[in-house]
Amino acid sequence: MSSRHVITTGCVLAITALTLTAAPAVAQPRPAEPPAVVAARKPPPGMLEALQRDLGLTREEAETRLRNEARLTPIEAQLRGQLGSRFGGSWFAGSIAQTLVVATTSAADIPVIVAAGARAEIVTRSLADLQAIKKHVDHALPSRQETGSVRYIDTKINKVVVLSTAVTTTTNILENAGVDPVAVRVVSSDERPRPLSDVVGGEAYYIGSSSRCSVGFSVTRGTQNGFVSAGHCGKAGATTTGVNRAAQGVFQGSTFPGSDFAWVAVNADWTPKPLVKNGSGGTVTVAGSRVAIEGASVCRSGSTTGWHCGTVQQRDTSVNYPQGEVSEVTRTNVCAEPGDSGGSFISIDQAQGVTSGGSGDCTAGGVTYFQPIGEILTTYGLTLVTDSTTPPGTGTPPGTGTPPGTGTPPGTGTPPGTGTPPGTVTPPGAGTCTGYPQTVTGTLNSGQSAYQPNNRHYRSTVTGVHAGCLDANEGVDFDLYLQKWNGRNWSVVATADSPRPDEKISYTGTPGYYRYRVLSSNGSSPYTLKYKTP
């Protein structure tokens, strides 16, 4: 008998996910979605194109998939906490992630799961049970690829899976070790993961004179700037040079095998940014490090193959590399090749981890593993650089004062990437921008952004209307954001992000420091921003 049962009672939802306001059809009325969820749905530049290519989706399907993931992720977190020790795992189902499935060991949880907007499944073993079984499996199997190159928890079948080229031998070892045979499935597989370092040129960072890897994410430790990457890329004390072959930094800590992570402290010539390259000349902004649900979309950026996307397959995976075992990595169906090691894995705008290794390639397809970002940050006491933080060393802009009772706003940085700010947004009209006394200009490529006026900000001493009018060439998608300094960081107070090149904002605000962010969501063009202050 199967160890799980799909709940198909009349309470099961029919998920509709074709519009921005799509919501599960449940017996009880659901509250309206918070504005932050709606605003977060606009995908980073380049992500939709990669999802279409790598997952075989249309653009509309890719957009719908990301909207569904953004809508259902908070529900999963809520249910995980409510179920506690009965929680059996969760995953997205369907090509557009239209269904959130939540497993439990108790049928009494079904009404709670369904009412929250998810599909319930009853399983024999909780996630905690599976984790304990997998630990037993890891200890029982020798560190040889033929007896289990990969081990992971498959929550969909409520078992621990072992990939092996010697099924009979592996099965006998597990039986002799007393591992529950019903809870484990040994699968024949010729997968032989290997670390993805290389000795070739390319845009990346270099260790010593020839080895190349890829930067993961920008981090800080106190006042020291740096980045995280894969542990097999270099040992503590090894020096690095950047893509321009200029002196860059030194490995401060490195773990491999066992785990596969490291961090590099950079010198004053390098400034950490909350950005990930999207493979098409633009960047994706890093807003945080919320863990993606199994089945969620995830993209990888690396110096060999650029930008590729897929989905999260399984977590807490153990891999036997030729150099030894690495545990607690995440398995994905994203491809990668040598030189991509250390590169970023990101889900929409949430950092997931750094590329460890894999099998296959980006021609025939493959499987890639990443080291989750949380363990790296915790191990080394690091802070992820996000669009709501200002890394040390960026300084305070000249010519500005300090608002009473608040800190001094930084002159640069990246604004928050989520949330729908309060304020009145006026849609762009057909006429030109007239009646605005201040004018600034610039040029942006796809995915780039700029802060105006002149990469600084202005101060308003009275309550009144802040108005901005953006004009760019036809055929591009430019967006406009008004930000206000809140004493700690810049927060968006008004936004205009239609799919058109021209935008207008009108916002009534209190005294304080303000600035505009101009973003090219798609296309390259010069632009003119005209604005007026109270």
Short mmCIF file of C-alpha atoms in Angstrom, two decimals:
data_model
loop_
_atom_site.label_atom_id
_atom_site.label_comp_id
_atom_site.label_asym_id
_atom_site.label_seq_id
_atom_site.Cartn_x
_atom_site.Cartn_y
_atom_site.Cartn_z
CA MET A 1 0.00 0.00 0.00
CA SER A 2 1.22 3.49 -0.73
CA SER A 3 2.60 5.43 2.23
CA ARG A 4 0.68 8.54 1.24
CA HIS A 5 -2.89 9.38 0.25
CA VAL A 6 -4.08 12.32 -1.81
CA ILE A 7 -7.03 14.04 -0.21
CA THR A 8 -9.75 14.29 -2.85
CA THR A 9 -12.77 15.29 -0.81
CA GLY A 10 -15.15 17.98 -1.97
CA CYS A 11 -13.10 20.53 -0.09
CA VAL A 12 -10.14 20.25 -2.40
CA LEU A 13 -9.52 23.54 -4.16
CA ALA A 14 -9.51 24.41 -7.77
CA ILE A 15 -6.60 26.79 -8.16
CA THR A 16 -7.07 29.55 -10.71
CA ALA A 17 -3.90 31.43 -11.52
CA LEU A 18 -4.44 33.45 -14.67
CA THR A 19 -4.66 36.97 -13.26
CA LEU A 20 -2.82 39.12 -10.76
CA THR A 21 -5.59 38.58 -8.24
CA ALA A 22 -5.94 34.82 -8.71
CA ALA A 23 -6.74 33.03 -5.45
CA PRO A 24 -7.78 29.53 -4.37
CA ALA A 25 -11.49 28.79 -4.35
CA VAL A 26 -12.11 27.70 -0.77
CA ALA A 27 -15.16 27.25 1.38
CA GLN A 28 -14.40 30.31 3.49
CA PRO A 29 -13.70 33.78 2.06
CA ARG A 30 -10.03 34.63 1.85
CA PRO A 31 -8.72 38.07 2.81
CA ALA A 32 -7.48 40.28 0.00
CA GLU A 33 -3.85 39.82 -0.88
CA PRO A 34 -1.53 42.30 0.80
CA PRO A 35 -0.10 44.89 -1.59
CA ALA A 36 3.44 43.59 -0.95
CA VAL A 37 2.62 40.25 -2.57
CA VAL A 38 1.21 41.89 -5.68
CA ALA A 39 4.20 44.17 -6.11
CA ALA A 40 6.69 41.34 -5.63
CA ARG A 41 5.31 39.54 -8.67
CA LYS A 42 7.13 41.59 -11.26
CA PRO A 43 9.98 39.23 -12.12
CA PRO A 44 13.60 40.37 -12.33
CA PRO A 45 14.89 41.09 -15.85
CA GLY A 46 15.87 37.95 -17.75
CA MET A 47 14.08 35.49 -15.47
CA LEU A 48 10.98 35.04 -17.63
CA GLU A 49 13.06 34.36 -20.73
CA ALA A 50 15.17 31.75 -18.91
CA LEU A 51 12.10 30.02 -17.47
CA GLN A 52 10.54 29.84 -20.93
CA ARG A 53 13.70 28.30 -22.38
CA ASP A 54 14.57 25.89 -19.56
CA LEU A 55 11.08 24.81 -18.43
CA GLY A 56 9.38 24.90 -21.83
CA LEU A 57 6.79 27.50 -20.79
CA THR A 58 5.12 30.33 -22.64
CA ARG A 59 5.71 33.83 -21.30
CA GLU A 60 2.22 33.90 -19.82
CA GLU A 61 2.80 30.54 -18.12
CA ALA A 62 6.13 31.72 -16.69
CA GLU A 63 4.52 34.88 -15.32
CA THR A 64 1.67 32.87 -13.81
CA ARG A 65 4.09 30.40 -12.25
CA LEU A 66 6.01 33.15 -10.44
CA ARG A 67 2.77 34.77 -9.26
CA ASN A 68 1.58 31.45 -7.85
CA GLU A 69 4.87 30.85 -6.05
CA ALA A 70 4.77 34.34 -4.49
CA ARG A 71 1.16 33.85 -3.38
CA LEU A 72 1.51 30.34 -1.94
CA THR A 73 4.90 30.61 -0.20
CA PRO A 74 3.57 32.49 2.89
CA ILE A 75 0.81 29.87 3.19
CA GLU A 76 3.40 27.09 3.30
CA ALA A 77 5.34 28.85 6.07
CA GLN A 78 2.16 29.27 8.10
CA LEU A 79 1.15 25.61 7.76
CA ARG A 80 4.65 24.34 8.49
CA GLY A 81 4.50 26.14 11.83
CA GLN A 82 0.96 24.99 12.62
CA LEU A 83 1.62 21.31 11.91
CA GLY A 84 4.87 21.16 13.85
CA SER A 85 6.11 17.58 14.32
CA ARG A 86 3.31 16.25 12.08
CA PHE A 87 4.61 18.17 9.04
CA GLY A 88 5.61 15.74 6.28
CA GLY A 89 6.99 18.18 3.70
CA SER A 90 5.57 20.43 1.00
CA TRP A 91 5.96 21.02 -2.70
CA PHE A 92 4.50 22.85 -5.67
CA ALA A 93 2.56 20.76 -8.18
CA GLY A 94 1.74 21.58 -11.79
CA SER A 95 3.75 23.18 -14.59
CA ILE A 96 2.75 26.65 -13.38
CA ALA A 97 2.99 25.81 -9.65
CA GLN A 98 -0.77 26.17 -9.38
CA THR A 99 -1.05 23.86 -6.37
CA LEU A 100 0.70 23.86 -3.01
CA VAL A 101 0.74 20.36 -1.52
CA VAL A 102 1.32 20.00 2.22
CA ALA A 103 1.83 16.57 3.77
CA THR A 104 0.90 15.60 7.33
CA THR A 105 0.90 12.45 9.42
CA SER A 106 -2.52 13.25 10.90
CA ALA A 107 -5.87 13.30 9.07
CA ALA A 108 -7.08 15.82 11.66
CA ASP A 109 -4.95 18.45 9.91
CA ILE A 110 -6.84 18.18 6.62
CA PRO A 111 -9.38 20.96 7.32
CA VAL A 112 -6.61 23.33 8.40
CA ILE A 113 -4.53 22.67 5.29
CA VAL A 114 -7.46 22.98 2.88
CA ALA A 115 -8.82 26.11 4.54
CA ALA A 116 -5.41 27.77 4.17
CA GLY A 117 -5.49 27.22 0.41
CA ALA A 118 -3.37 24.07 -0.05
CA ARG A 119 -3.93 20.41 -0.94
CA ALA A 120 -3.47 17.90 1.86
CA GLU A 121 -1.71 14.55 1.70
CA ILE A 122 -1.53 12.01 4.51
CA VAL A 123 1.85 10.30 4.87
CA THR A 124 3.31 7.64 7.12
CA ARG A 125 6.52 9.41 8.07
CA SER A 126 7.00 13.03 9.15
CA LEU A 127 9.79 15.13 7.68
CA ALA A 128 11.66 14.76 10.99
CA ASP A 129 11.35 10.96 10.68
CA LEU A 130 12.75 11.07 7.13
CA GLN A 131 15.64 13.25 8.22
CA ALA A 132 16.57 10.73 10.90
CA ILE A 133 16.35 7.85 8.42
CA LYS A 134 18.54 9.70 5.92
CA LYS A 135 21.15 10.33 8.60
CA HIS A 136 21.17 6.57 9.28
CA VAL A 137 21.60 5.93 5.52
CA ASP A 138 24.48 8.44 5.27
CA HIS A 139 26.32 6.74 8.14
CA ALA A 140 25.71 3.25 6.75
CA LEU A 141 26.99 3.80 3.22
CA PRO A 142 30.71 4.06 2.47
CA SER A 143 32.01 7.18 0.72
CA ARG A 144 32.14 5.51 -2.68
CA GLN A 145 30.06 6.75 -5.59
CA GLU A 146 29.05 3.29 -6.73
CA THR A 147 27.29 2.57 -3.41
CA GLY A 148 25.21 5.70 -3.38
CA SER A 149 26.49 8.76 -5.21
CA VAL A 150 23.44 10.76 -4.10
CA ARG A 151 21.02 10.44 -1.17
CA TYR A 152 18.02 12.67 -0.62
CA ILE A 153 14.57 12.88 0.95
CA ASP A 154 11.76 12.69 -1.59
CA THR A 155 8.77 14.12 0.24
CA LYS A 156 6.45 13.30 -2.66
CA ILE A 157 6.88 9.55 -2.09
CA ASN A 158 7.63 9.91 1.64
CA LYS A 159 10.90 7.99 1.36
CA VAL A 160 14.67 8.42 1.35
CA VAL A 161 16.08 7.82 -2.14
CA VAL A 162 19.57 6.48 -2.87
CA LEU A 163 21.03 6.76 -6.39
CA SER A 164 23.51 3.96 -7.02
CA THR A 165 25.31 2.17 -9.84
CA ALA A 166 25.35 -1.01 -7.71
CA VAL A 167 21.78 -1.45 -6.50
CA THR A 168 22.17 -4.93 -5.02
CA THR A 169 25.35 -4.08 -3.12
CA THR A 170 23.85 -0.85 -1.78
CA THR A 171 20.64 -2.59 -0.72
CA ASN A 172 22.60 -5.28 1.15
CA ILE A 173 24.70 -2.69 2.98
CA LEU A 174 21.56 -0.84 4.12
CA GLU A 175 19.82 -4.05 5.24
CA ASN A 176 22.89 -5.15 7.23
CA ALA A 177 22.96 -1.73 8.89
CA GLY A 178 19.36 -2.13 10.03
CA VAL A 179 17.92 0.65 7.85
CA ASP A 180 14.15 0.33 7.42
CA PRO A 181 13.80 -1.06 3.85
CA VAL A 182 10.23 0.23 3.50
CA ALA A 183 11.38 3.81 4.08
CA VAL A 184 14.23 3.71 1.54
CA ARG A 185 14.22 3.32 -2.23
CA VAL A 186 17.47 2.42 -4.01
CA VAL A 187 17.41 3.58 -7.65
CA SER A 188 19.80 2.57 -10.40
CA SER A 189 21.59 5.66 -11.69
CA ASP A 190 24.83 6.44 -13.49
CA GLU A 191 24.93 9.95 -12.05
CA ARG A 192 28.43 10.80 -10.83
CA PRO A 193 28.48 14.37 -9.53
CA ARG A 194 31.74 16.30 -9.55
CA PRO A 195 32.72 19.78 -8.42
CA LEU A 196 32.41 22.38 -11.17
CA SER A 197 35.78 24.18 -11.00
CA ASP A 198 37.85 24.64 -14.17
CA VAL A 199 41.03 26.11 -15.66
CA VAL A 200 39.72 28.33 -18.46
CA GLY A 201 39.33 32.05 -19.02
CA GLY A 202 36.08 33.92 -18.61
CA GLU A 203 34.28 36.49 -16.54
CA ALA A 204 34.63 35.26 -12.98
CA TYR A 205 37.23 35.32 -10.24
CA TYR A 206 40.52 33.48 -10.23
CA ILE A 207 42.34 31.55 -7.52
CA GLY A 208 46.11 31.60 -7.88
CA SER A 209 47.30 31.71 -11.47
CA SER A 210 44.75 29.58 -13.30
CA SER A 211 41.77 28.14 -11.39
CA ARG A 212 38.44 29.86 -12.03
CA CYS A 213 35.17 29.90 -10.10
CA SER A 214 32.10 32.10 -9.89
CA VAL A 215 31.08 34.66 -7.30
CA GLY A 216 28.05 33.67 -5.24
CA PHE A 217 26.58 36.56 -3.22
CA SER A 218 27.94 39.74 -1.66
CA VAL A 219 28.30 39.62 2.12
CA THR A 220 29.73 41.63 4.98
CA ARG A 221 31.28 40.70 8.30
CA GLY A 222 31.36 43.75 10.49
CA THR A 223 33.12 46.38 8.38
CA GLN A 224 34.74 43.82 6.08
CA ASN A 225 33.25 43.36 2.62
CA GLY A 226 33.36 40.11 0.69
CA PHE A 227 31.47 37.36 -1.11
CA VAL A 228 30.57 33.70 -0.64
CA SER A 229 31.41 30.88 -3.04
CA ALA A 230 32.10 27.14 -3.12
CA GLY A 231 34.57 25.62 -0.67
CA HIS A 232 36.28 23.47 -3.28
CA CYS A 233 37.29 26.63 -5.16
CA GLY A 234 40.04 27.52 -2.70
CA LYS A 235 41.47 26.96 0.76
CA ALA A 236 41.74 29.54 3.54
CA GLY A 237 44.61 31.90 2.79
CA ALA A 238 44.41 31.52 -0.99
CA THR A 239 44.41 34.82 -2.87
CA THR A 240 41.96 35.81 -5.59
CA THR A 241 41.92 38.18 -8.53
CA GLY A 242 38.83 39.55 -10.21
CA VAL A 243 37.59 39.28 -13.76
CA ASN A 244 39.98 42.10 -14.68
CA ARG A 245 42.86 40.16 -13.09
CA ALA A 246 43.29 42.90 -10.51
CA ALA A 247 44.01 41.93 -6.89
CA GLN A 248 40.71 41.15 -5.22
CA GLY A 249 40.81 39.29 -1.92
CA VAL A 250 41.73 36.35 0.30
CA PHE A 251 39.79 33.23 1.31
CA GLN A 252 38.97 33.68 5.00
CA GLY A 253 37.30 30.32 5.51
CA SER A 254 36.67 27.25 3.39
CA THR A 255 34.99 23.88 4.01
CA PHE A 256 35.20 20.94 1.58
CA PRO A 257 34.32 18.09 1.65
CA GLY A 258 31.66 17.62 4.33
CA SER A 259 30.12 20.87 3.16
CA ASP A 260 31.03 23.01 0.18
CA PHE A 261 31.21 26.69 1.04
CA ALA A 262 33.70 29.49 1.56
CA TRP A 263 33.93 33.23 1.90
CA VAL A 264 36.41 35.69 0.46
CA ALA A 265 37.25 39.07 2.04
CA VAL A 266 37.82 41.69 -0.67
CA ASN A 267 40.03 44.78 -0.62
CA ALA A 268 38.85 48.38 -0.74
CA ASP A 269 38.78 48.43 -4.53
CA TRP A 270 35.78 46.11 -4.60
CA THR A 271 32.29 47.16 -3.47
CA PRO A 272 29.69 44.48 -2.67
CA LYS A 273 26.40 44.90 -4.50
CA PRO A 274 23.08 43.04 -3.95
CA LEU A 275 23.06 41.92 -7.58
CA VAL A 276 23.24 38.71 -9.62
CA LYS A 277 24.01 38.67 -13.36
CA ASN A 278 21.08 37.48 -15.45
CA GLY A 279 23.03 36.36 -18.50
CA SER A 280 21.62 39.00 -20.85
CA GLY A 281 23.61 42.05 -19.82
CA GLY A 282 21.41 42.91 -16.85
CA THR A 283 21.19 42.02 -13.18
CA VAL A 284 18.72 40.60 -10.66
CA THR A 285 18.43 42.34 -7.30
CA VAL A 286 18.83 40.28 -4.12
CA ALA A 287 16.12 41.14 -1.60
CA GLY A 288 16.60 38.40 1.00
CA SER A 289 17.24 34.70 1.57
CA ARG A 290 13.84 33.12 2.17
CA VAL A 291 14.10 29.38 1.46
CA ALA A 292 12.19 28.30 -1.66
CA ILE A 293 9.68 25.45 -1.47
CA GLU A 294 10.36 22.18 -3.28
CA GLY A 295 9.10 22.59 -6.83
CA ALA A 296 9.72 26.35 -6.83
CA SER A 297 11.47 28.04 -9.74
CA VAL A 298 15.16 28.64 -9.21
CA CYS A 299 17.84 30.16 -11.47
CA ARG A 300 21.61 29.83 -11.49
CA SER A 301 24.21 32.36 -12.62
CA GLY A 302 27.72 31.17 -13.46
CA SER A 303 30.76 32.29 -15.37
CA THR A 304 30.79 29.41 -17.86
CA THR A 305 27.18 28.92 -18.92
CA GLY A 306 25.58 32.13 -17.70
CA TRP A 307 21.94 32.06 -16.64
CA HIS A 308 19.86 28.86 -16.48
CA CYS A 309 16.67 28.02 -14.61
CA GLY A 310 14.77 25.00 -13.35
CA THR A 311 13.09 23.90 -10.14
CA VAL A 312 14.08 22.84 -6.63
CA GLN A 313 13.93 19.03 -6.56
CA GLN A 314 14.96 17.86 -3.06
CA ARG A 315 16.64 19.31 0.00
CA ASP A 316 19.01 17.79 2.55
CA THR A 317 20.79 15.80 -0.16
CA SER A 318 24.08 13.97 0.38
CA VAL A 319 26.50 13.67 -2.55
CA ASN A 320 29.64 11.55 -2.93
CA TYR A 321 32.18 13.48 -4.98
CA PRO A 322 35.53 11.89 -5.88
CA GLN A 323 37.04 14.09 -3.14
CA GLY A 324 34.55 12.95 -0.48
CA GLU A 325 30.99 13.34 0.74
CA VAL A 326 29.13 16.66 0.89
CA SER A 327 25.86 16.71 2.82
CA GLU A 328 22.84 18.98 3.22
CA VAL A 329 22.98 20.39 -0.29
CA THR A 330 19.88 21.03 -2.44
CA ARG A 331 19.21 19.08 -5.64
CA THR A 332 17.90 20.89 -8.74
CA ASN A 333 17.30 20.14 -12.41
CA VAL A 334 19.24 23.25 -13.43
CA CYS A 335 22.20 22.56 -15.70
CA ALA A 336 25.78 23.69 -14.99
CA GLU A 337 29.30 23.10 -16.24
CA PRO A 338 32.87 23.39 -14.93
CA GLY A 339 33.67 26.97 -13.92
CA ASP A 340 30.12 27.64 -12.70
CA SER A 341 31.11 26.51 -9.18
CA GLY A 342 30.36 29.00 -6.46
CA GLY A 343 27.83 30.86 -8.60
CA SER A 344 24.49 32.17 -7.39
CA PHE A 345 21.26 30.22 -7.05
CA ILE A 346 18.32 32.61 -6.68
CA SER A 347 14.53 32.19 -6.59
CA ILE A 348 12.89 35.37 -7.95
CA ASP A 349 14.77 37.82 -5.69
CA GLN A 350 15.64 35.49 -2.79
CA ALA A 351 19.20 34.11 -2.47
CA GLN A 352 19.17 30.31 -2.17
CA GLY A 353 22.81 29.21 -2.20
CA VAL A 354 26.04 28.71 -4.14
CA THR A 355 26.68 26.15 -6.87
CA SER A 356 28.51 23.08 -5.62
CA GLY A 357 28.62 20.41 -8.34
CA GLY A 358 26.55 18.20 -10.57
CA SER A 359 26.37 15.93 -13.55
CA GLY A 360 25.50 16.44 -17.22
CA ASP A 361 25.89 19.78 -19.00
CA CYS A 362 23.86 22.61 -20.51
CA THR A 363 23.68 20.95 -23.92
CA ALA A 364 22.10 17.65 -22.94
CA GLY A 365 20.78 18.83 -19.56
CA GLY A 366 21.86 17.86 -16.09
CA VAL A 367 21.44 17.91 -12.32
CA THR A 368 23.15 20.51 -10.14
CA TYR A 369 23.50 20.85 -6.37
CA PHE A 370 23.80 24.04 -4.34
CA GLN A 371 24.99 24.71 -0.82
CA PRO A 372 22.20 26.63 0.99
CA ILE A 373 23.11 30.20 1.86
CA GLY A 374 21.83 30.03 5.45
CA GLU A 375 24.52 27.63 6.69
CA ILE A 376 27.27 29.72 5.08
CA LEU A 377 26.10 32.93 6.74
CA THR A 378 25.69 31.23 10.13
CA THR A 379 29.02 29.39 10.04
CA TYR A 380 31.10 32.47 9.32
CA GLY A 381 28.93 35.13 10.98
CA LEU A 382 28.21 36.87 7.67
CA THR A 383 25.45 39.23 6.62
CA LEU A 384 23.95 38.93 3.16
CA VAL A 385 24.00 42.21 1.24
CA THR A 386 20.44 42.93 0.06
CA ASP A 387 18.66 45.83 -1.55
CA SER A 388 17.53 47.09 1.87
CA THR A 389 21.04 47.25 3.35
CA THR A 390 23.96 49.54 2.67
CA PRO A 391 27.34 47.78 2.78
CA PRO A 392 30.01 49.41 4.92
CA GLY A 393 32.36 51.75 3.17
CA THR A 394 29.84 53.28 0.77
CA GLY A 395 29.89 56.50 2.71
CA THR A 396 27.53 59.44 3.18
CA PRO A 397 26.83 61.83 0.31
CA PRO A 398 28.48 65.24 0.44
CA GLY A 399 26.45 68.36 0.86
CA THR A 400 23.63 66.90 2.92
CA GLY A 401 22.63 67.32 6.50
CA THR A 402 21.21 64.89 9.00
CA PRO A 403 17.46 64.95 9.61
CA PRO A 404 16.60 65.44 13.28
CA GLY A 405 16.30 62.14 15.08
CA THR A 406 17.41 60.00 12.14
CA GLY A 407 20.54 58.70 10.51
CA THR A 408 22.10 60.23 7.45
CA PRO A 409 20.86 58.63 4.23
CA PRO A 410 23.47 56.98 2.04
CA GLY A 411 23.93 58.44 -1.39
CA THR A 412 23.90 55.10 -3.13
CA GLY A 413 22.45 51.66 -2.57
CA THR A 414 19.64 49.63 -3.98
CA PRO A 415 16.01 50.10 -2.97
CA PRO A 416 13.72 47.45 -1.55
CA GLY A 417 12.47 45.16 -4.30
CA THR A 418 9.13 44.23 -2.79
CA GLY A 419 6.09 45.92 -1.40
CA THR A 420 3.51 48.25 -2.91
CA PRO A 421 4.09 51.66 -1.36
CA PRO A 422 1.38 54.05 -0.31
CA GLY A 423 0.81 57.17 -2.34
CA THR A 424 -1.04 58.24 -5.44
CA VAL A 425 0.26 56.89 -8.72
CA THR A 426 -0.86 58.61 -11.90
CA PRO A 427 -0.70 56.44 -15.03
CA PRO A 428 1.29 57.83 -17.93
CA GLY A 429 -0.63 60.02 -20.30
CA ALA A 430 -0.29 60.66 -23.98
CA GLY A 431 1.11 64.15 -23.60
CA THR A 432 4.66 65.29 -22.88
CA CYS A 433 6.08 66.10 -19.48
CA THR A 434 5.25 69.77 -18.90
CA GLY A 435 5.17 71.91 -15.80
CA TYR A 436 8.11 70.20 -14.09
CA PRO A 437 10.91 72.66 -13.22
CA GLN A 438 13.72 70.10 -12.65
CA THR A 439 15.19 67.90 -15.40
CA VAL A 440 17.75 65.07 -15.34
CA THR A 441 18.72 62.67 -18.12
CA GLY A 442 20.52 59.36 -18.54
CA THR A 443 20.72 56.11 -20.49
CA LEU A 444 19.98 52.59 -19.22
CA ASN A 445 20.45 49.12 -20.64
CA SER A 446 18.02 46.32 -19.86
CA GLY A 447 18.08 45.46 -16.15
CA GLN A 448 20.02 48.55 -15.10
CA SER A 449 18.78 51.27 -12.79
CA ALA A 450 19.87 54.78 -11.74
CA TYR A 451 19.12 57.13 -8.87
CA GLN A 452 18.13 60.69 -9.53
CA PRO A 453 18.87 63.51 -9.12
CA ASN A 454 22.46 62.72 -10.14
CA ASN A 455 22.89 59.62 -7.97
CA ARG A 456 21.93 61.65 -4.90
CA HIS A 457 18.71 62.82 -3.29
CA TYR A 458 16.87 66.00 -2.37
CA ARG A 459 15.37 67.33 0.84
CA SER A 460 11.82 68.53 1.36
CA THR A 461 11.14 70.74 4.39
CA VAL A 462 7.35 70.92 4.04
CA THR A 463 4.45 68.57 3.40
CA GLY A 464 3.41 68.64 -0.24
CA VAL A 465 3.29 66.95 -3.62
CA HIS A 466 6.28 65.18 -5.16
CA ALA A 467 5.69 64.72 -8.88
CA GLY A 468 7.85 62.94 -11.46
CA CYS A 469 7.44 62.32 -15.18
CA LEU A 470 9.64 59.80 -17.02
CA ASP A 471 10.01 59.68 -20.78
CA ALA A 472 11.93 56.96 -22.71
CA ASN A 473 11.90 55.64 -26.26
CA GLU A 474 9.01 53.56 -27.57
CA GLY A 475 9.43 49.79 -27.40
CA VAL A 476 11.08 49.64 -23.96
CA ASP A 477 9.69 49.10 -20.46
CA PHE A 478 10.98 51.68 -17.97
CA ASP A 479 9.69 52.02 -14.41
CA LEU A 480 9.82 54.85 -11.90
CA TYR A 481 10.00 54.67 -8.09
CA LEU A 482 9.96 57.44 -5.48
CA GLN A 483 11.88 56.58 -2.30
CA LYS A 484 12.08 58.23 1.11
CA TRP A 485 14.77 57.83 3.75
CA ASN A 486 13.22 56.38 6.93
CA GLY A 487 16.24 56.81 9.19
CA ARG A 488 17.75 53.39 8.42
CA ASN A 489 17.25 52.74 4.71
CA TRP A 490 15.41 53.87 1.61
CA SER A 491 11.78 52.76 1.34
CA VAL A 492 9.59 53.03 -1.73
CA VAL A 493 6.64 55.39 -1.18
CA ALA A 494 5.21 55.51 -4.71
CA THR A 495 5.70 53.48 -7.85
CA ALA A 496 4.72 53.52 -11.53
CA ASP A 497 5.61 50.25 -13.26
CA SER A 498 3.39 49.82 -16.28
CA PRO A 499 4.80 47.88 -19.28
CA ARG A 500 5.23 51.19 -21.16
CA PRO A 501 8.28 53.46 -21.59
CA ASP A 502 6.69 56.54 -19.96
CA GLU A 503 5.66 56.81 -16.31
CA LYS A 504 4.21 59.45 -13.99
CA ILE A 505 4.13 59.65 -10.20
CA SER A 506 2.30 62.06 -7.90
CA TYR A 507 2.78 61.60 -4.17
CA THR A 508 1.88 63.76 -1.18
CA GLY A 509 4.58 63.35 1.44
CA THR A 510 5.84 64.75 4.70
CA PRO A 511 9.23 66.52 5.13
CA GLY A 512 12.31 64.37 4.61
CA TYR A 513 14.87 63.11 2.12
CA TYR A 514 13.65 61.74 -1.24
CA ARG A 515 15.08 60.32 -4.45
CA TYR A 516 13.86 58.66 -7.66
CA ARG A 517 14.92 55.29 -8.95
CA VAL A 518 14.67 54.80 -12.73
CA LEU A 519 14.68 51.13 -13.79
CA SER A 520 14.85 49.54 -17.22
CA SER A 521 12.76 46.37 -16.90
CA ASN A 522 13.25 45.63 -20.57
CA GLY A 523 15.19 47.34 -23.34
CA SER A 524 17.88 50.01 -23.70
CA SER A 525 17.10 53.70 -24.14
CA PRO A 526 18.06 57.23 -23.13
CA TYR A 527 15.51 58.79 -20.77
CA THR A 528 14.45 62.14 -19.40
CA LEU A 529 13.10 62.53 -15.86
CA LYS A 530 11.36 65.77 -15.00
CA TYR A 531 10.23 66.38 -11.44
CA LYS A 532 9.03 68.96 -8.99
CA THR A 533 9.28 69.13 -5.21
CA PRO A 534 6.99 70.76 -2.60
#
